[in-house]
Short mmCIF file of C-alpha atoms (C1' of nucleotides) in Angstrom, two decimals:
data_model
loop_
_atom_site.label_atom_id
_atom_site.label_comp_id
_atom_site.label_asym_id
_atom_site.label_seq_id
_atom_site.Cartn_x
_atom_site.Cartn_y
_atom_site.Cartn_z
CA MET A 199 -10.49 3.25 21.11
CA SER A 200 -7.57 5.79 21.67
CA LYS A 201 -5.72 3.60 23.88
CA LYS A 202 -6.27 1.05 21.37
CA PRO A 203 -2.52 0.61 20.30
CA SER A 204 -1.28 2.38 16.16
CA ILE A 205 0.86 2.62 13.89
CA PRO A 206 1.83 5.98 11.92
CA LYS A 207 0.43 7.73 9.59
CA GLY A 208 1.00 6.11 5.96
CA THR A 209 2.52 2.73 7.29
CA ARG A 210 0.04 -0.30 7.18
CA ASP A 211 0.73 -3.94 8.57
CA PHE A 212 0.35 -6.84 6.13
CA ASN A 213 -1.64 -10.48 7.02
CA PRO A 214 -0.33 -13.50 6.50
CA GLU A 215 -2.95 -13.44 2.74
CA GLU A 216 -1.27 -10.49 2.04
CA VAL A 217 2.31 -10.58 3.21
CA SER A 218 1.61 -14.00 0.12
CA LYS A 219 0.61 -11.64 -2.57
CA ARG A 220 3.26 -9.18 -2.03
CA ASN A 221 5.79 -12.42 -2.27
CA TYR A 222 4.78 -13.30 -5.00
CA ILE A 223 5.01 -9.92 -7.05
CA PHE A 224 8.80 -9.86 -4.91
CA ASN A 225 9.14 -13.25 -6.71
CA VAL A 226 8.10 -12.35 -10.28
CA ILE A 227 10.46 -9.56 -10.62
CA LYS A 228 12.93 -11.11 -8.36
CA GLU A 229 13.51 -14.28 -10.88
CA THR A 230 12.97 -11.90 -13.76
CA PHE A 231 15.71 -9.66 -12.93
CA SER A 232 18.38 -12.83 -11.84
CA LEU A 233 17.49 -14.29 -15.49
CA TYR A 234 18.55 -10.65 -17.19
CA GLY A 235 21.77 -10.99 -15.16
CA PHE A 236 21.11 -8.84 -12.30
CA GLN A 237 22.93 -9.48 -8.97
CA PRO A 238 21.44 -8.50 -6.15
CA ILE A 239 22.27 -5.89 -3.60
CA GLU A 240 21.62 -4.37 -0.14
CA THR A 241 22.72 -1.14 1.72
CA PRO A 242 21.45 0.13 5.23
CA SER A 243 18.11 1.71 5.70
CA PHE A 244 19.51 5.15 6.63
CA GLU A 245 22.52 6.93 5.33
CA ASN A 246 24.19 9.60 6.59
CA SER A 247 22.84 13.01 5.61
CA GLU A 248 25.13 14.69 3.38
CA THR A 249 24.97 11.68 1.11
CA LEU A 250 21.08 12.20 0.84
CA MET A 251 20.34 15.38 1.41
CA GLY A 252 20.87 17.95 -2.35
CA LYS A 253 19.96 14.84 -4.34
CA TYR A 254 16.10 15.21 -5.09
CA GLY A 255 15.29 18.96 -5.05
CA GLU A 256 14.43 21.62 -2.67
CA GLU A 257 10.76 18.66 -2.57
CA GLY A 258 12.58 15.78 -2.01
CA ASP A 259 15.01 17.46 0.59
CA ARG A 260 11.76 18.00 2.43
CA LEU A 261 10.58 14.73 2.30
CA ILE A 262 13.41 13.02 3.57
CA PHE A 263 12.99 11.92 6.95
CA LYS A 264 15.62 12.77 9.64
CA ILE A 265 16.97 10.47 12.52
CA LEU A 266 17.23 12.74 15.88
CA ASN A 267 21.33 12.66 16.67
CA SER A 268 21.28 9.79 20.25
CA GLY A 269 22.57 11.54 23.60
CA ASP A 270 21.66 15.10 24.14
CA TYR A 271 21.36 16.76 20.73
CA LEU A 272 20.71 20.23 21.54
CA SER A 273 23.24 21.20 23.89
CA LYS A 274 26.16 20.78 20.34
CA VAL A 275 23.15 23.37 19.02
CA ASP A 276 25.28 26.26 18.05
CA GLU A 277 22.75 29.71 20.30
CA LYS A 278 23.08 31.76 17.65
CA VAL A 279 21.23 29.34 15.45
CA TYR A 280 19.39 27.55 18.30
CA SER A 281 17.24 31.19 19.00
CA GLU A 282 16.85 31.94 15.85
CA LYS A 283 14.62 29.01 15.38
CA ASP A 284 15.47 28.31 11.72
CA SER A 285 14.21 24.82 11.20
CA ASN A 286 16.98 24.25 7.62
CA ARG A 287 19.67 25.72 9.96
CA ILE A 288 19.06 23.54 13.01
CA THR A 289 18.52 19.81 11.74
CA PRO A 290 21.73 19.61 10.73
CA GLN A 291 23.13 20.05 13.76
CA ILE A 292 20.90 17.74 15.75
CA SER A 293 20.76 14.89 12.89
CA GLU A 294 23.62 13.23 11.02
CA LYS A 295 21.39 10.15 9.77
CA ALA A 296 18.17 9.67 7.44
CA LEU A 297 15.94 6.74 5.92
CA ARG A 298 17.22 5.70 2.56
CA TYR A 299 14.29 8.11 -0.02
CA ASP A 300 15.28 5.89 -3.03
CA LEU A 301 17.46 3.12 -4.10
CA THR A 302 19.41 4.89 -6.94
CA VAL A 303 21.07 7.19 -4.44
CA PRO A 304 22.49 4.84 -2.01
CA PHE A 305 23.51 2.86 -5.19
CA ALA A 306 25.30 5.37 -6.69
CA ARG A 307 26.84 6.06 -3.42
CA TYR A 308 27.72 2.17 -3.00
CA VAL A 309 29.28 2.24 -6.69
CA VAL A 310 31.42 4.89 -5.84
CA GLN A 311 32.50 3.39 -2.56
CA HIS A 312 33.32 -0.02 -4.20
CA GLN A 313 34.68 0.96 -7.45
CA ASN A 314 37.42 -0.99 -7.19
CA GLU A 315 35.92 -4.49 -5.85
CA ILE A 316 33.38 -4.21 -8.91
CA THR A 317 33.72 -5.59 -12.31
CA PHE A 318 32.28 -2.77 -14.60
CA PRO A 319 29.78 -2.94 -16.33
CA PHE A 320 27.98 -3.57 -12.87
CA LYS A 321 24.25 -5.25 -13.01
CA ARG A 322 22.96 -4.95 -9.90
CA TYR A 323 19.05 -5.33 -8.26
CA GLN A 324 17.99 -4.27 -5.13
CA MET A 325 14.85 -4.74 -3.54
CA GLN A 326 14.70 -3.06 -0.23
CA PRO A 327 12.09 -0.35 1.58
CA VAL A 328 12.35 2.92 0.85
CA TRP A 329 10.57 6.73 3.09
CA ARG A 330 9.55 9.06 2.23
CA ALA A 331 7.45 12.14 4.43
CA ASP A 332 5.05 12.90 2.56
CA ARG A 333 1.16 12.90 3.49
CA PRO A 334 -0.18 9.65 2.30
CA GLN A 335 -3.34 9.32 -0.52
CA LYS A 336 -4.20 6.44 -3.10
CA GLY A 337 -1.17 4.74 -3.78
CA ARG A 338 1.55 6.48 -1.79
CA PHE A 339 2.76 5.59 1.46
CA ARG A 340 5.51 6.76 3.76
CA GLU A 341 6.95 3.01 3.65
CA PHE A 342 6.52 1.43 0.70
CA TYR A 343 9.15 -1.03 -1.36
CA GLN A 344 10.92 -0.28 -4.51
CA CYS A 345 12.14 -3.22 -7.48
CA ASP A 346 15.41 -1.59 -8.90
CA ALA A 347 17.47 -2.84 -11.39
CA ASP A 348 20.67 -0.71 -12.66
CA VAL A 349 23.55 -1.34 -15.10
CA VAL A 350 26.53 1.34 -14.74
CA GLY A 351 29.59 1.97 -16.67
CA SER A 352 28.08 1.16 -20.17
CA THR A 353 26.22 3.51 -22.81
CA SER A 354 25.42 0.92 -24.97
CA LEU A 355 21.79 1.30 -25.79
CA TRP A 356 21.61 -2.67 -25.90
CA GLN A 357 20.47 -1.86 -21.81
CA GLU A 358 17.94 0.46 -22.45
CA VAL A 359 16.32 -1.93 -24.97
CA GLU A 360 16.65 -4.96 -22.60
CA PHE A 361 14.89 -2.58 -19.92
CA VAL A 362 12.12 -2.67 -22.45
CA GLN A 363 11.94 -6.27 -22.44
CA LEU A 364 12.15 -6.85 -18.51
CA TYR A 365 9.42 -4.73 -17.87
CA ASP A 366 7.00 -6.27 -20.74
CA ALA A 367 8.83 -10.05 -19.15
CA VAL A 368 7.58 -8.89 -15.37
CA PHE A 369 3.93 -7.65 -16.27
CA SER A 370 3.45 -10.35 -18.66
CA LYS A 371 4.81 -13.11 -16.04
CA LEU A 372 1.85 -10.85 -13.57
CA GLY A 373 -0.65 -10.89 -16.12
CA LEU A 374 -1.30 -7.73 -16.51
CA LYS A 375 -1.50 -6.95 -20.10
CA GLY A 376 -1.84 -4.30 -22.48
CA VAL A 377 0.60 -2.46 -20.19
CA ALA A 378 2.00 0.60 -22.29
CA ILE A 379 5.69 1.29 -20.86
CA LYS A 380 5.95 4.77 -22.10
CA ILE A 381 9.51 6.06 -23.07
CA ASN A 382 11.27 9.77 -24.28
CA ASN A 383 14.80 11.51 -23.82
CA ARG A 384 15.97 13.61 -22.14
CA LYS A 385 18.07 15.16 -24.91
CA ILE A 386 14.82 15.40 -26.60
CA LEU A 387 13.09 17.82 -24.31
CA SER A 388 16.73 19.88 -24.34
CA GLY A 389 16.43 20.06 -27.53
CA ILE A 390 12.88 21.86 -27.74
CA ALA A 391 13.62 23.83 -25.44
CA GLU A 392 16.86 24.73 -27.31
CA THR A 393 14.37 25.54 -31.03
CA ILE A 394 12.29 27.36 -28.79
CA GLY A 395 14.80 29.40 -26.85
CA ALA A 396 13.49 28.95 -23.47
CA GLU A 397 16.92 26.31 -22.23
CA ASP A 398 16.98 28.36 -18.91
CA LYS A 399 13.09 27.28 -18.34
CA LEU A 400 14.00 23.95 -19.14
CA ILE A 401 12.26 22.31 -15.63
CA ASP A 402 9.58 24.78 -15.44
CA PHE A 403 8.57 24.11 -19.11
CA THR A 404 9.10 20.49 -19.10
CA VAL A 405 7.14 20.15 -15.98
CA ALA A 406 4.53 21.85 -17.89
CA LEU A 407 4.75 19.65 -20.54
CA ASP A 408 3.85 16.43 -18.71
CA LYS A 409 1.17 17.64 -17.33
CA LEU A 410 -0.60 17.67 -20.93
CA ASP A 411 -2.97 14.43 -20.43
CA LYS A 412 -4.17 15.93 -17.09
CA ILE A 413 -4.86 19.17 -17.96
CA GLY A 414 -4.81 19.27 -21.62
CA GLU A 415 -3.42 21.50 -23.93
CA GLU A 416 -4.45 25.07 -23.07
CA GLY A 417 -4.03 24.56 -19.72
CA VAL A 418 0.01 23.87 -20.59
CA LYS A 419 0.11 26.88 -22.60
CA LYS A 420 -1.31 28.87 -19.72
CA GLU A 421 0.61 27.47 -17.01
CA MET A 422 4.11 27.72 -19.33
CA ARG A 423 2.96 31.26 -19.88
CA GLU A 424 2.56 31.72 -16.30
CA LYS A 425 6.09 30.89 -16.09
CA GLY A 426 8.06 33.39 -18.52
CA ILE A 427 7.53 31.37 -21.60
CA SER A 428 6.98 33.55 -24.68
CA GLU A 429 4.13 33.76 -27.27
CA ALA A 430 6.46 33.19 -29.98
CA ALA A 431 8.18 29.75 -28.37
CA LEU A 432 4.57 28.32 -27.50
CA GLN A 433 3.78 29.10 -31.10
CA LYS A 434 6.89 27.03 -32.39
CA LEU A 435 5.91 23.89 -29.90
CA GLN A 436 2.45 23.95 -31.69
CA PRO A 437 2.95 20.82 -33.88
CA LEU A 438 4.65 19.26 -30.20
CA PHE A 439 0.74 18.98 -29.16
CA SER A 440 -0.35 17.96 -32.08
CA LEU A 441 2.47 14.96 -32.13
CA LYS A 442 0.50 11.64 -33.96
CA GLY A 443 1.00 8.61 -35.27
CA CYS A 444 3.13 5.50 -35.43
CA ASN A 445 6.76 5.66 -32.76
CA ASP A 446 8.14 5.87 -36.90
CA GLU A 447 5.86 8.15 -37.78
CA LYS A 448 7.02 10.50 -34.38
CA LEU A 449 10.04 9.90 -34.49
CA THR A 450 10.00 12.02 -38.59
CA SER A 451 7.58 14.28 -37.07
CA LEU A 452 10.14 15.35 -33.97
CA ASN A 453 13.00 14.94 -36.51
CA GLY A 454 11.67 18.03 -38.33
CA LEU A 455 10.54 20.19 -34.89
CA LEU A 456 14.30 19.83 -33.83
CA GLY A 457 15.97 20.58 -36.87
CA GLY A 458 18.30 23.30 -35.53
CA SER A 459 19.18 21.08 -32.11
CA GLN A 460 22.14 18.76 -32.64
CA LEU A 461 20.91 17.80 -29.14
CA GLY A 462 17.86 17.10 -29.58
CA MET A 463 18.91 14.80 -33.12
CA ALA A 464 21.06 12.98 -30.90
CA GLY A 465 17.72 12.03 -28.69
CA VAL A 466 16.01 11.18 -31.60
CA GLU A 467 18.30 9.04 -33.16
CA GLU A 468 18.73 6.65 -29.45
CA LEU A 469 15.04 6.29 -29.53
CA ARG A 470 15.11 5.25 -33.41
CA PHE A 471 17.69 2.92 -32.29
CA ILE A 472 15.53 1.14 -29.40
CA THR A 473 11.92 1.33 -30.82
CA ARG A 474 13.46 -0.29 -34.00
CA ASN A 475 15.28 -3.26 -32.14
CA ILE A 476 12.17 -3.86 -29.69
CA LYS A 477 10.12 -3.81 -32.97
CA THR A 478 12.49 -6.73 -33.97
CA LEU A 479 12.64 -8.64 -31.20
CA GLY A 480 8.65 -8.40 -30.34
CA LEU A 481 7.26 -8.25 -27.03
CA GLN A 482 4.65 -10.26 -25.37
CA THR A 483 1.90 -8.52 -24.22
CA ALA A 484 3.27 -4.90 -23.22
CA SER A 485 3.40 -1.78 -26.09
CA LEU A 486 6.19 0.78 -26.20
CA GLU A 487 4.75 4.46 -27.42
CA ILE A 488 6.72 7.15 -27.33
CA ASP A 489 5.60 10.00 -25.41
CA VAL A 490 7.06 13.34 -25.34
CA THR A 491 5.42 14.79 -22.54
CA LEU A 492 6.75 12.32 -20.26
CA ALA A 493 9.58 14.52 -17.99
CA ARG A 494 9.98 12.52 -14.76
CA GLY A 495 13.43 12.75 -12.22
CA LEU A 496 15.18 15.63 -14.24
CA ASN A 497 16.96 15.96 -11.36
CA TYR A 498 19.53 13.16 -12.48
CA TYR A 499 18.27 12.07 -15.79
CA THR A 500 20.15 12.70 -19.11
CA GLY A 501 19.04 10.11 -21.94
CA ALA A 502 16.48 7.83 -22.00
CA ILE A 503 13.16 8.01 -19.73
CA PHE A 504 10.62 5.18 -18.87
CA GLU A 505 7.25 5.50 -17.34
CA VAL A 506 5.06 2.41 -17.21
CA SER A 507 1.40 3.81 -16.02
CA ALA A 508 -0.91 1.66 -14.57
CA PRO A 509 -4.05 0.81 -17.16
CA SER A 510 -6.18 3.70 -16.95
CA GLU A 511 -9.18 1.65 -15.50
CA VAL A 512 -7.45 2.46 -12.06
CA ASN A 513 -6.38 5.53 -11.89
CA MET A 514 -3.16 4.72 -10.16
CA GLY A 515 -0.16 7.08 -11.83
CA SER A 516 2.89 5.36 -12.63
CA ILE A 517 3.52 1.57 -11.70
CA GLY A 518 7.31 1.94 -12.55
CA GLY A 519 9.86 4.54 -13.78
CA GLY A 520 13.31 4.78 -14.77
CA GLY A 521 15.61 6.49 -17.69
CA ARG A 522 19.85 6.88 -18.02
CA TYR A 523 21.91 9.26 -15.71
CA ASP A 524 25.17 9.98 -17.17
CA ASP A 525 26.65 11.71 -14.11
CA LEU A 526 24.83 10.06 -10.99
CA THR A 527 28.35 9.35 -9.25
CA GLY A 528 29.62 12.58 -10.20
CA ILE A 529 28.62 14.13 -7.14
CA PHE A 530 30.28 11.38 -5.36
CA GLY A 531 33.18 11.88 -6.83
CA LEU A 532 33.49 9.44 -9.88
CA PRO A 533 32.78 11.53 -12.84
CA ASP A 534 32.01 9.78 -16.22
CA MET A 535 30.20 6.76 -15.08
CA SER A 536 27.03 6.06 -17.24
CA GLY A 537 24.10 4.34 -15.89
CA VAL A 538 20.51 3.14 -16.92
CA GLY A 539 17.95 1.59 -14.40
CA ILE A 540 14.16 1.54 -14.28
CA SER A 541 12.11 0.56 -11.03
CA PHE A 542 8.94 -1.16 -9.93
CA GLY A 543 6.26 0.12 -7.37
CA LEU A 544 6.23 -2.75 -5.91
CA ASP A 545 3.02 -1.48 -3.62
CA ARG A 546 1.46 -0.13 -6.70
CA VAL A 547 1.53 -3.17 -8.99
CA TYR A 548 -0.20 -4.81 -5.85
CA LEU A 549 -3.02 -2.33 -5.63
CA VAL A 550 -3.19 -2.80 -9.09
CA LEU A 551 -3.09 -6.76 -10.11
CA GLU A 552 -5.51 -6.65 -6.62
CA GLU A 553 -7.96 -4.11 -8.20
CA LEU A 554 -8.14 -5.79 -11.18
CA ASN A 555 -8.56 -9.58 -9.82
CA LEU A 556 -4.78 -11.05 -10.90
CA PHE A 557 -3.43 -12.75 -8.07
CA PRO A 558 -3.61 -16.36 -8.89
CA GLU A 559 -5.46 -18.56 -6.25
CA THR A 560 -2.13 -21.05 -5.88
CA VAL A 561 -0.24 -17.67 -4.33
CA SER A 562 -1.46 -18.49 -0.67
CA GLU A 563 1.46 -20.29 1.85
CA ASN A 564 -1.53 -21.34 3.61
CA SER A 565 -1.72 -25.39 4.70
CA LYS A 566 -2.68 -28.12 2.55
CA ALA A 567 -4.26 -30.00 5.18
CA LEU A 568 -5.23 -29.91 8.96
CA PHE A 569 -5.20 -33.29 11.07
CA ILE A 570 -7.76 -33.41 13.80
CA ASN A 571 -6.75 -34.26 17.07
CA PHE A 572 -8.83 -36.65 18.99
CA GLY A 573 -6.26 -37.45 22.10
CA GLU A 574 -3.10 -37.86 23.00
CA LYS A 575 -2.89 -41.52 21.22
CA GLU A 576 -4.48 -40.34 17.93
CA ALA A 577 -2.06 -37.54 18.27
CA VAL A 578 0.87 -39.50 17.79
CA TYR A 579 -0.42 -41.55 15.51
CA ALA A 580 -1.22 -38.01 12.94
CA MET A 581 1.67 -36.73 13.95
CA LYS A 582 4.54 -39.96 12.67
CA ALA A 583 2.06 -38.86 9.00
CA ILE A 584 2.72 -35.48 9.47
CA THR A 585 6.26 -35.57 9.75
CA ASN A 586 6.44 -37.79 6.92
CA LEU A 587 4.10 -35.15 4.55
CA ARG A 588 6.37 -32.51 5.96
CA SER A 589 10.08 -34.51 4.82
CA VAL A 590 8.19 -34.41 1.44
CA GLY A 591 7.38 -30.77 1.66
CA ILE A 592 3.70 -30.85 1.96
CA LYS A 593 2.09 -28.34 4.38
CA ALA A 594 0.30 -29.95 7.22
CA GLU A 595 -0.11 -29.30 10.41
CA LEU A 596 -1.77 -30.80 13.86
CA TYR A 597 -4.79 -29.13 15.54
CA PRO A 598 -2.87 -29.07 18.99
CA ASP A 599 -6.09 -29.24 21.05
CA ALA A 600 -8.27 -32.01 21.03
CA THR A 601 -11.67 -30.28 21.60
CA LYS A 602 -14.50 -30.61 19.86
CA MET A 603 -14.71 -31.94 16.37
CA GLY A 604 -16.95 -29.00 15.13
CA LYS A 605 -14.56 -26.42 16.38
CA GLN A 606 -11.51 -27.82 14.67
CA MET A 607 -13.79 -28.25 11.27
CA GLY A 608 -14.65 -24.77 11.80
CA TYR A 609 -10.51 -23.84 12.43
CA ALA A 610 -10.37 -25.23 9.14
CA ASP A 611 -12.96 -23.74 7.56
CA LYS A 612 -11.61 -20.26 8.59
CA ARG A 613 -7.74 -20.46 7.79
CA ASN A 614 -9.47 -21.88 4.05
CA ILE A 615 -7.61 -25.33 4.80
CA ALA A 616 -8.69 -27.53 2.06
CA PHE A 617 -8.30 -30.83 3.53
CA THR A 618 -8.92 -31.88 6.87
CA ILE A 619 -7.88 -35.62 8.09
CA LEU A 620 -9.22 -37.55 10.68
CA ALA A 621 -7.42 -40.18 12.26
CA GLY A 622 -9.20 -41.85 15.21
CA GLU A 623 -9.51 -45.00 16.57
CA LYS A 624 -11.45 -46.42 13.46
CA GLU A 625 -8.72 -45.38 11.81
CA MET A 626 -5.81 -46.45 13.33
CA GLU A 627 -6.99 -49.69 13.61
CA ALA A 628 -7.06 -49.66 10.10
CA GLN A 629 -3.99 -48.15 9.89
CA SER A 630 -5.43 -45.64 7.99
CA TYR A 631 -6.67 -42.21 7.17
CA THR A 632 -9.68 -40.30 6.41
CA LEU A 633 -9.60 -37.58 4.08
CA LYS A 634 -12.09 -34.32 3.59
CA ASN A 635 -12.97 -32.29 1.13
CA MET A 636 -13.63 -29.19 2.58
CA LYS A 637 -14.87 -27.79 -0.38
CA SER A 638 -17.33 -30.71 -1.49
CA GLY A 639 -17.82 -32.51 1.93
CA GLU A 640 -16.55 -35.69 -0.05
CA GLN A 641 -14.34 -37.74 2.17
CA SER A 642 -12.52 -41.52 1.55
CA GLN A 643 -10.67 -43.55 3.56
CA MET A 644 -6.95 -44.04 2.56
CA ASP A 645 -3.47 -45.49 3.78
CA PHE A 646 -0.68 -43.64 4.29
CA PRO A 647 1.00 -44.10 0.46
CA GLU A 648 -2.61 -42.97 -0.79
CA LEU A 649 -2.55 -39.77 1.09
CA GLU A 650 0.38 -38.41 0.32
CA ALA A 651 0.12 -38.75 -3.28
CA PHE A 652 -2.81 -37.49 -3.45
CA LEU A 653 -1.83 -34.17 -1.25
CA LYS A 654 1.38 -34.29 -3.23
CA SER A 655 -0.83 -33.63 -6.91
"C1'" G B 1015 3.58 22.66 2.25
"C1'" U B 1016 -1.89 23.96 0.43
"C1'" G B 1017 -7.37 23.05 0.50
"C1'" G B 1018 -11.07 18.70 1.71
"C1'" U B 1019 -13.03 14.70 3.88
"C1'" U B 1020 -13.53 10.69 7.64
"C1'" G B 1021 -13.97 9.00 12.88
"C1'" U B 1022 -20.43 5.49 17.07
"C1'" A B 1023 -19.50 -2.34 18.83
"C1'" G B 1024 -14.03 -6.97 15.75
"C1'" C B 1025 -15.97 -5.33 11.09
"C1'" U B 1026 -20.01 -2.35 7.74
"C1'" C B 1027 -22.63 1.60 8.72
"C1'" A B 1028 -28.07 4.31 11.10
"C1'" G B 1029 -28.49 7.20 15.26
"C1'" U B 1030 -34.66 12.54 14.96
"C1'" U B 1031 -34.87 19.57 16.75
"C1'" G B 1032 -29.59 18.77 21.47
"C1'" G B 1033 -33.66 15.14 25.67
"C1'" U B 1034 -34.45 9.03 29.75
"C1'" U B 1035 -31.48 2.60 29.05
"C1'" A B 1036 -26.88 4.35 21.69
"C1'" G B 1037 -28.99 0.36 17.25
"C1'" A B 1038 -29.08 -2.68 13.21
"C1'" G B 1039 -26.70 -6.77 9.70
"C1'" C B 1040 -22.56 -9.12 9.09
"C1'" G B 1041 -18.84 -11.52 12.77
"C1'" C B 1042 -18.32 -13.76 17.74
"C1'" U B 1043 -19.55 -17.30 22.11
"C1'" U B 1044 -22.44 -20.83 23.90
"C1'" G B 1045 -26.26 -25.02 22.59
"C1'" A B 1046 -29.55 -27.43 19.53
"C1'" U B 1047 -25.47 -31.64 17.37
"C1'" U B 1048 -20.04 -36.46 23.13
"C1'" G B 1049 -16.87 -38.37 14.78
"C1'" U B 1050 -17.65 -33.17 10.96
"C1'" G B 1051 -17.51 -27.04 9.29
"C1'" G B 1052 -19.70 -23.96 5.47
"C1'" U B 1053 -26.95 -23.80 6.07
"C1'" U B 1054 -30.99 -23.36 9.63
"C1'" C B 1055 -32.52 -22.16 14.43
"C1'" A B 1056 -32.71 -20.34 19.86
"C1'" A B 1057 -29.58 -17.57 24.05
"C1'" G B 1058 -25.31 -14.32 25.35
"C1'" A B 1059 -21.20 -11.10 25.35
"C1'" G B 1060 -19.36 -7.19 23.55
"C1'" G B 1061 -19.26 0.65 22.82
"C1'" U B 1062 -16.15 6.14 28.25
"C1'" C B 1063 -19.56 7.68 20.45
"C1'" G B 1064 -10.94 9.33 17.98
"C1'" C B 1065 -8.87 12.50 22.52
"C1'" C B 1066 -8.77 17.39 24.85
"C1'" G B 1067 -11.30 21.78 26.27
"C1'" G B 1068 -16.25 24.75 25.83
"C1'" U B 1069 -21.80 26.32 24.99
"C1'" U B 1070 -25.55 24.47 27.96
"C1'" C B 1071 -30.28 21.99 33.09
"C1'" G B 1072 -28.63 18.53 29.62
"C1'" A B 1073 -23.71 17.15 23.90
"C1'" A B 1074 -22.80 11.20 19.51
"C1'" C B 1075 -25.04 15.69 17.89
"C1'" C B 1076 -23.39 22.98 18.67
"C1'" C B 1077 -18.37 25.44 18.80
"C1'" G B 1078 -12.64 25.06 19.63
"C1'" G B 1079 -8.31 22.60 19.15
"C1'" U B 1080 -5.70 17.98 18.22
"C1'" C B 1081 -5.18 13.26 16.23
"C1'" U B 1082 -6.36 9.76 12.33
"C1'" U B 1083 -8.61 8.05 7.51
"C1'" C B 1084 -9.70 9.09 2.74
"C1'" C B 1085 -9.45 12.13 -1.99
"C1'" A B 1086 -7.20 16.19 -4.64
"C1'" C B 1087 -3.10 20.04 -5.67
"C1'" C B 1088 2.19 20.30 -5.34
"C1'" C B 1089 5.24 15.68 -5.91
"C1'" C B 1090 6.16 11.14 -7.16
"C1'" A B 1091 6.43 4.55 -7.43
#
RNA sequence: GUGGUUGUAGCUCAGUUGGUUAGAGCGCUUGAUUGUGGUUCAAGAGGUCGCCGGUUCGAACCCGGUCUUCCACCCCA
């Protein structure tokens, strides 16, 4: 057993069926991105460490896969640093490159680097794997795909409106009904922190608030107290926990709560614009819900924050997220470039569709028909037909060996090929083919035009 | 990073207080069936019990370490 080869923790192999299903999701997302005017780019799977390090917080830095330098990398290490055995200080000396951790930061780097060639607003999509040195668990892998669409160079809230539509379009096409797109605004979170006098504890405050649906009101309050948020502040926060009703009602309540905060009010206005227009335009199957407890990616979001959760019955966490960041390219020296984007987690969407049995049967990239091999002369006859079928786009193949028929049938059966075609001496004489439906067992003899027409339908 | 969990045939799993030769179902191969698969029947192949070490007359079973699986927390897609 131990001698068997294996793959690293948190990685996966994909069999033909799985790849077909993944491609199906991939294509739906790609087509939708394209339909909304986004254009594809790709970036390298690894970047210079300084491009990535420090962009995702302390936790993120730990999760970045570092690539060891080539050659005698230890010889260049500073003696003193080496003797101290401090990993954090040695790492930059032995590793100058790191695997891509997400698609947003490389995109920011791309925009800054290519700013003179880019026409703004720039709408790009990108669907590539990313790597994180996380401990794997349900729906969490060390190598997984993200599908991102972002716009940079426009502060228009119509972008946010379109992203909500885009989420709705993709999940509707995938047959994932009733998805809730949750939306919040970083400005509201800052505004609340301001009103309760906890600006300096914004991160602690939002991280705790984010857990509301998991640990409940009391749990959140307990965590906030532990982080040093005063009892008076918690008192002021009370209306937040009982925020109810439709989006409009929530916004009205928030207005009251945020009375003193200009920033908070601005956030409310932004949300009002988005929800109002979505209401006017309508959504196919998804719904848009304001959720003030939503607090993701605070490291760079400055305006709207999106999150799409998997349906509650599958227990998967978020399958997509995004938001607006006013200053993403600032860290690379290009200030005042506002951007907004969303991301789909391909692997999690896959797990959700699989669990809910939502993959259409037609995603298979399997052959439509297998020709039985009766020997050399018959194989030539079959190959002529196969060549013609392929030229009109019908997937067909010949069983490579002239073995016993039972074996060839069994092969078609196991590969789930819908039809087998018998072309032996009998058929050759009549210039015909015997087509067998592997599901029903029915057989019928026909000439080539009939065969082609049948397989094409 | 913290806590737990798992590992026995290709797959899913049994395996007694530590005791001869480690089992089942499914799958696989062959045959019944020389132009018919999925059903049935018969026969057969297949395992260094994750790995390393320890305790013991004796270990799949007990102990330690290690890797792996899955799960929760943290964080995230």
